[in-house]
Amino acid sequence: MKQRLIKCLPLAAALLIAGNVQAQESTSMSSGTQMPLTTWSIGVNGGVLTPISPLGGKNDFSNWKSNFGYGLYIKKQFTPYFSLRLDGVRGKLSGDNSKPFISGLTPASAVNRFETDLTYSGSLNAVINLFNIDMFKKEDNVQLYASAGAGLAGYQVKTAPTAGGTLVDYAGGKTISELIIPIGLGAKFRVSDKINLDLGWTVNYVDGDNLDGVYREGNDKYSYGYAGLEFALGTGKQKAWHNPVALTYDEALAARQTANALKGELDATKAENARLRTDMNDILKDTDGDGVADKLDKCPDTPAGTVVDGSGCPLKVPVAVIQEKVIITEADRKVVADAIKNLEFDLGKSTIRSKSYGTLNRVAALLIQKNFSLKLAGHTDNTGSNALNMRLSKDRAEAIRSYLVSQGANASRIEATGYGEEQPISSNKSAAGRQNNRRVEFTLF
């Protein structure tokens, strides 16, 4: 088992270091942008090494001592809550029997004191962030974690039979290698986007009883309490502090706000369309059915079937019906073409803009002068529902008819029809095509 682990640890280190080429990832924000996240970090620390564990087990010496230890690690953060860390620790362990055990027993051992040089200690640890989930914070400033793993420790032991005796190599100067199981707890404090203060404590259980030079058929252990700094590699924020739960909450709020805004716009559009329909009905209302809208009808109570002029009043002199050949010249067609070219309505409405009045007035004069008949055909693009487009095209054609009649044209000789989106002349897939399809065609005959 130990030999396999010796082979696996260098391989794990190589994989972690090689993976550092891709030192960051990214995550989507509620705004749609990508926020870079760094996933690799290195740490350095220093602290106290002691040859005991308060988590259970027997101590071979009554007086354990604290010595300086130091270490470093490289870490890969896979999720905000889980990472793998490759740790290395060095230092010295020592103790003696200069006082009784806590139980009151007097030490009885052929070895009175020892010193162990921890030549190396390497382990691969899984680190779990215990408290980093906050629904309303994207990043916390304090983080608790637990770790556990496996590794190897190499050490040289020296022992002495008396308090003042000379220390002698326990294994003849050889370095002893043993399997270790480290279990730890720690706390991190975010100093900046790139630096964390790291406080931790690790108990290392040794798969052997040679660490202190006394063999009592019980595995040894040693503790390492430390403080250090962790440095994030790459650009962006640290993934370990990233809280996707809070970001998801933000996205949900943003989506809800967007939905509320769209609903408000839809309600406003519906209200505006209702008002436009009411206004159009008032404009086109023709109570006596003579073809002249009430707002333009100077004789609103004309009996049914009465021939009226452009103001809605009965013609005093019957107009003789003269069958004659209608001749439409190029000049006449140009008057109509200019009217079509300059025709503009308010967006989504049938209200004619004032800049169109001049060319429409020339069309009205042409109809009066030459007694032409005119067909108005309203068309739209495919934006909106078919029913709404049909109504808008009809309303625009009727609005032009009403205006020409108001200028003296014969209402009975003007036909207004709406075709909605049914007769496009261009593709509705482009803005230019849709612009061409939004039109009113004038046909003289």
XYZ file of C-alpha atoms in Angstrom:
445
model
C 0.000 0.000 0.000
C 2.807 2.388 0.983
C 4.749 1.712 -2.211
C 1.689 2.417 -4.344
C 1.141 5.705 -2.564
C 4.782 6.665 -3.075
C 4.242 6.246 -6.813
C 0.866 8.020 -6.867
C 1.821 11.206 -4.986
C 4.381 12.471 -7.576
C 1.891 11.683 -10.326
C -0.840 13.633 -8.527
C 1.544 16.556 -8.059
C 2.452 16.516 -11.755
C -1.195 16.517 -12.765
C -2.030 19.420 -10.449
C 0.937 21.520 -11.611
C 0.331 20.732 -15.309
C -3.302 21.729 -14.920
C -2.170 25.155 -13.777
C -1.888 26.137 -17.452
C -5.657 26.615 -17.323
C -5.718 28.631 -14.102
C -9.160 30.126 -14.466
C -12.716 29.536 -15.561
C -15.691 31.837 -16.118
C -19.292 32.021 -15.003
C -22.322 33.761 -16.497
C -23.729 36.800 -14.718
C -27.378 37.852 -14.702
C -26.456 40.646 -17.146
C -25.249 38.049 -19.672
C -21.534 38.906 -19.301
C -18.869 36.343 -18.395
C -17.059 36.808 -15.062
C -13.604 35.124 -14.911
C -12.980 32.846 -11.924
C -9.526 31.711 -10.835
C -9.360 28.069 -9.707
C -5.684 27.627 -8.781
C -3.832 28.923 -5.721
C -0.663 28.377 -3.731
C -0.152 28.785 -0.007
C 2.723 29.165 2.439
C 2.438 28.748 6.192
C 4.322 28.357 9.405
C 3.335 27.143 12.840
C 3.780 24.651 15.647
C 4.529 20.922 15.366
C 3.711 18.718 18.400
C 4.009 14.892 18.728
C 0.503 14.404 20.174
C -3.151 14.403 19.213
C -5.981 15.515 21.509
C -8.350 13.353 19.447
C -7.378 10.135 21.228
C -4.524 7.612 21.447
C -1.669 7.067 23.891
C 1.321 9.375 24.303
C 4.707 7.672 24.672
C 6.260 10.636 26.512
C 4.887 12.624 29.429
C 6.318 15.990 28.368
C 5.673 16.822 24.739
C 7.286 19.940 23.266
C 6.281 22.424 20.608
C 8.612 23.119 17.688
C 8.537 25.315 14.641
C 7.207 23.817 11.415
C 6.604 25.248 7.964
C 4.793 24.173 4.834
C 3.438 25.034 1.426
C 0.677 23.745 -0.811
C -0.892 24.017 -4.266
C -4.658 23.790 -4.606
C -7.175 23.247 -7.437
C -10.737 24.493 -6.766
C -13.227 22.306 -8.680
C -16.424 23.838 -7.259
C -17.026 26.655 -4.741
C -17.294 23.944 -2.071
C -14.702 21.286 -3.059
C -10.997 21.336 -3.891
C -7.913 19.106 -3.948
C -4.790 20.324 -2.162
C -1.230 18.953 -2.332
C 0.483 19.775 1.017
C 4.119 19.610 2.076
C 5.330 20.148 5.682
C 8.767 20.103 7.340
C 9.977 20.667 10.904
C 11.039 18.960 14.130
C 9.200 16.937 16.799
C 10.515 16.372 20.329
C 9.540 15.267 23.825
C 10.864 13.781 27.077
C 9.824 12.208 30.379
C 10.878 15.059 32.630
C 7.555 15.088 34.465
C 4.755 12.603 35.303
C 1.898 11.816 32.939
C -1.357 13.739 33.396
C -2.804 10.598 35.038
C -0.123 10.834 37.728
C 1.864 7.784 36.615
C 5.622 8.020 36.496
C 7.108 7.324 33.056
C 8.846 3.939 32.849
C 10.729 3.687 29.591
C 14.242 2.907 28.431
C 14.071 6.079 26.349
C 13.948 9.367 28.230
C 13.826 11.853 25.373
C 13.711 12.013 21.575
C 14.056 14.383 18.644
C 12.568 13.621 15.235
C 13.543 15.510 12.106
C 10.504 15.522 9.796
C 12.484 15.420 6.561
C 9.368 15.549 4.405
C 5.631 15.174 4.731
C 3.518 15.161 1.562
C -0.190 14.476 1.286
C -3.073 14.889 -1.165
C -6.150 16.238 0.638
C -9.788 16.780 -0.219
C -10.960 20.123 1.177
C -14.642 20.825 1.838
C -15.862 24.376 2.473
C -18.348 24.012 5.326
C -20.007 27.427 5.381
C -20.029 29.310 2.106
C -23.701 29.179 1.098
C -25.578 32.456 1.558
C -28.684 33.130 -0.529
C -28.124 36.887 -0.552
C -24.319 37.228 -0.722
C -22.299 36.561 -3.869
C -19.109 36.404 -1.782
C -18.443 35.910 1.940
C -15.398 37.151 3.832
C -14.997 34.221 6.248
C -14.933 30.572 5.281
C -14.636 27.426 7.436
C -13.301 24.205 5.918
C -12.455 20.594 6.737
C -9.855 18.403 5.056
C -8.842 14.776 4.894
C -6.419 12.826 2.756
C -3.459 10.501 2.613
C 0.267 10.831 2.101
C 3.768 9.899 3.153
C 6.080 11.200 5.872
C 9.839 10.645 5.952
C 11.690 11.226 9.222
C 14.883 10.492 11.160
C 14.651 9.747 14.893
C 17.240 10.273 17.620
C 16.738 9.027 21.214
C 18.548 9.263 24.551
C 18.150 6.976 27.598
C 18.538 9.859 30.085
C 17.651 13.541 30.227
C 21.264 14.563 29.710
C 22.274 11.634 27.560
C 23.600 11.851 24.036
C 21.004 11.510 21.273
C 21.605 8.430 19.113
C 20.115 7.561 15.712
C 17.169 5.262 16.250
C 17.367 3.598 12.811
C 21.066 3.840 12.169
C 20.786 7.121 10.266
C 18.174 5.831 7.853
C 15.103 7.822 6.890
C 11.900 6.039 7.902
C 8.926 6.413 5.508
C 5.406 5.829 6.780
C 1.883 6.281 5.471
C 0.046 9.227 7.107
C -3.653 10.118 7.250
C -4.091 13.887 7.815
C -7.411 15.239 9.135
C -7.804 18.966 9.592
C -9.979 21.993 10.230
C -9.357 25.581 9.233
C -10.687 29.063 8.617
C -9.930 31.482 5.804
C -10.355 35.234 5.765
C -10.515 37.048 2.431
C -7.982 39.879 2.524
C -8.374 40.826 -1.159
C -9.425 39.285 -4.470
C -6.046 37.508 -4.637
C -4.967 36.923 -1.016
C -6.488 34.935 1.868
C -5.359 34.612 5.472
C -5.327 30.872 6.246
C -5.511 29.495 9.810
C -5.557 25.724 10.272
C -4.872 22.714 12.434
C -4.107 19.222 11.139
C -3.715 15.920 13.016
C -1.555 13.383 11.162
C -2.062 9.715 12.028
C 1.052 7.678 11.237
C 0.806 4.074 10.049
C 3.611 2.978 12.355
C 5.080 3.315 15.852
C 8.543 4.659 15.111
C 7.960 8.428 15.119
C 9.294 8.945 18.667
C 11.683 5.993 18.895
C 9.496 4.059 21.345
C 7.604 0.988 20.176
C 4.473 0.182 22.182
C 2.286 -1.433 19.528
C 0.262 1.715 18.967
C 0.352 4.084 16.018
C 1.987 7.475 16.527
C 0.529 10.837 15.589
C 1.567 14.478 15.385
C -0.267 17.809 15.069
C 0.471 20.914 13.015
C -1.196 24.218 13.900
C -0.381 26.947 11.412
C -1.078 30.395 10.001
C -0.284 31.446 6.479
C -1.242 33.216 3.287
C -2.928 31.815 0.197
C -2.350 33.472 -3.191
C -4.780 33.025 -6.103
C -3.276 32.454 -9.559
C -4.646 33.896 -12.802
C -7.093 36.775 -13.309
C -10.589 37.176 -11.928
C -12.183 36.410 -8.588
C -11.513 33.247 -6.596
C -13.907 30.409 -7.302
C -13.707 29.313 -3.644
C -15.550 32.491 -2.616
C -17.988 32.393 -5.515
C -21.619 31.729 -4.548
C -23.723 30.468 -7.507
C -26.803 30.302 -5.271
C -26.791 34.084 -4.822
C -26.163 34.632 -8.544
C -29.107 32.372 -9.386
C -31.245 34.425 -7.018
C -30.106 37.640 -8.758
C -30.942 36.154 -12.163
C -34.404 35.175 -10.937
C -35.002 38.724 -9.652
C -33.762 40.213 -12.926
C -36.009 37.885 -14.937
C -38.986 38.818 -12.782
C -38.274 42.536 -13.189
C -37.958 42.076 -16.963
C -41.255 40.163 -17.072
C -42.985 42.899 -15.054
C -41.575 45.569 -17.357
C -42.736 43.677 -20.463
C -46.188 43.205 -18.940
C -46.375 46.925 -18.230
C -45.411 47.728 -21.824
C -47.992 45.241 -23.138
C -50.749 46.748 -20.963
C -49.803 50.241 -22.140
C -49.865 49.091 -25.787
C -53.293 47.514 -25.338
C -54.623 50.710 -23.759
C -53.177 52.803 -26.602
C -54.694 50.490 -29.241
C -58.089 50.726 -27.528
C -57.845 54.516 -27.544
C -56.851 54.519 -31.229
C -59.810 52.306 -32.130
C -62.131 54.673 -30.286
C -60.633 57.722 -32.028
C -60.830 56.022 -35.439
C -64.443 55.025 -34.899
C -65.222 58.655 -34.045
C -63.391 59.884 -37.150
C -65.058 57.415 -39.550
C -68.540 57.476 -38.006
C -71.164 58.094 -40.766
C -74.610 58.216 -39.166
C -76.632 58.926 -42.357
C -74.616 56.517 -44.509
C -73.915 58.988 -47.309
C -70.205 58.183 -47.426
C -69.094 61.376 -45.644
C -67.888 61.082 -42.024
C -69.982 62.936 -39.442
C -67.084 65.233 -38.561
C -66.952 66.415 -42.191
C -70.661 66.112 -42.994
C -72.313 69.526 -43.241
C -75.700 67.869 -43.817
C -75.712 65.017 -41.251
C -79.346 63.957 -41.758
C -79.354 63.284 -45.513
C -82.021 60.666 -46.433
C -80.761 57.304 -47.573
C -79.955 57.077 -51.289
C -79.435 60.823 -51.705
C -76.535 61.779 -53.947
C -74.308 64.150 -51.985
C -71.294 66.266 -52.674
C -67.971 66.190 -50.828
C -69.418 68.033 -47.806
C -72.293 65.532 -47.422
C -75.059 67.838 -48.735
C -77.508 66.873 -51.544
C -76.538 67.960 -55.010
C -78.932 70.727 -56.069
C -78.559 70.039 -59.793
C -78.554 66.455 -60.988
C -75.301 65.606 -62.546
C -75.693 64.356 -66.043
C -74.088 61.024 -66.583
C -71.741 61.410 -69.495
C -69.959 58.401 -70.722
C -66.578 59.526 -71.816
C -63.221 57.900 -72.193
C -61.008 58.416 -69.189
C -57.495 59.455 -70.217
C -54.831 59.316 -67.544
C -51.645 61.180 -68.469
C -48.114 60.707 -67.170
C -48.499 63.995 -65.307
C -51.568 62.570 -63.544
C -49.622 59.434 -62.568
C -46.770 61.592 -61.254
C -49.184 63.466 -58.969
C -50.308 60.131 -57.524
C -46.736 58.778 -57.321
C -45.608 61.881 -55.399
C -48.495 61.436 -52.970
C -47.514 57.796 -52.360
C -43.840 58.719 -51.949
C -44.534 61.453 -49.372
C -47.295 59.611 -47.487
C -46.484 59.069 -43.802
C -48.529 57.958 -40.806
C -47.790 58.067 -37.091
C -46.137 54.814 -35.952
C -48.734 52.052 -35.517
C -51.581 54.516 -36.174
C -53.763 55.734 -39.022
C -53.092 59.406 -38.296
C -51.711 61.144 -41.420
C -48.673 63.321 -40.765
C -48.926 66.948 -41.834
C -46.005 66.667 -44.274
C -48.244 64.493 -46.479
C -51.013 67.103 -46.855
C -49.441 68.989 -49.783
C -49.230 66.037 -52.184
C -52.647 64.709 -51.061
C -54.167 68.115 -51.821
C -52.851 67.824 -55.401
C -54.472 64.385 -55.707
C -57.806 65.842 -54.459
C -57.549 68.685 -56.994
C -56.844 66.148 -59.763
C -59.914 64.073 -58.807
C -62.113 67.191 -58.807
C -60.692 68.590 -62.036
C -60.810 65.409 -64.120
C -63.526 63.527 -62.252
C -61.272 60.459 -61.909
C -62.124 57.509 -59.743
C -59.553 56.366 -57.203
C -58.941 53.038 -55.465
C -56.996 53.104 -52.205
C -55.458 49.786 -51.066
C -53.863 49.655 -47.604
C -51.139 47.079 -46.842
C -48.938 46.211 -43.807
C -45.991 43.935 -43.013
C -46.454 40.760 -40.938
C -45.563 42.390 -37.581
C -48.456 41.846 -35.145
C -51.571 39.729 -35.488
C -53.385 39.276 -38.813
C -56.576 40.816 -37.420
C -54.741 43.909 -36.170
C -52.886 44.329 -39.482
C -56.143 43.982 -41.463
C -57.813 46.635 -39.338
C -54.813 49.020 -39.483
C -54.547 48.762 -43.290
C -58.287 49.424 -43.677
C -58.166 52.358 -41.241
C -55.263 53.997 -43.091
C -56.974 53.689 -46.462
C -60.170 55.148 -44.969
C -58.206 57.988 -43.370
C -56.817 58.996 -46.795
C -60.304 58.727 -48.346
C -61.751 60.968 -45.626
C -59.014 63.521 -46.098
C -59.497 63.669 -49.915
C -63.245 64.044 -49.444
C -62.615 66.862 -46.958
C -60.733 68.627 -49.729
C -63.735 68.454 -52.080
C -63.218 65.100 -53.837
C -66.345 63.084 -54.681
C -66.743 60.443 -51.942
C -68.680 58.131 -54.269
C -65.702 57.925 -56.626
C -63.158 56.859 -53.971
C -62.893 53.239 -52.816
C -60.886 52.333 -49.723
C -59.886 48.709 -49.022
C -57.514 47.105 -46.509
C -55.558 43.925 -47.310
C -53.450 43.666 -44.136
C -50.336 41.510 -44.614
C -51.829 39.332 -47.400
C -50.183 41.015 -50.447
C -46.502 41.701 -49.673
C -44.277 43.077 -52.428
C -41.026 42.295 -50.554
C -39.780 39.760 -48.042
C -40.780 40.440 -44.439
C -37.490 38.897 -43.245
C -35.606 42.213 -43.516
C -36.323 45.705 -42.198
C -36.182 47.138 -45.744
C -38.639 44.525 -46.965
C -41.072 45.261 -44.145
C -40.785 49.005 -44.897
C -41.774 48.344 -48.537
C -44.770 46.271 -47.432
C -46.132 49.072 -45.196
C -47.847 51.104 -47.967
C -51.081 52.522 -49.398
C -51.473 52.063 -53.157
C -53.336 54.679 -55.265
C -54.952 53.480 -58.493
C -56.608 55.982 -60.873
C -59.289 54.807 -63.248
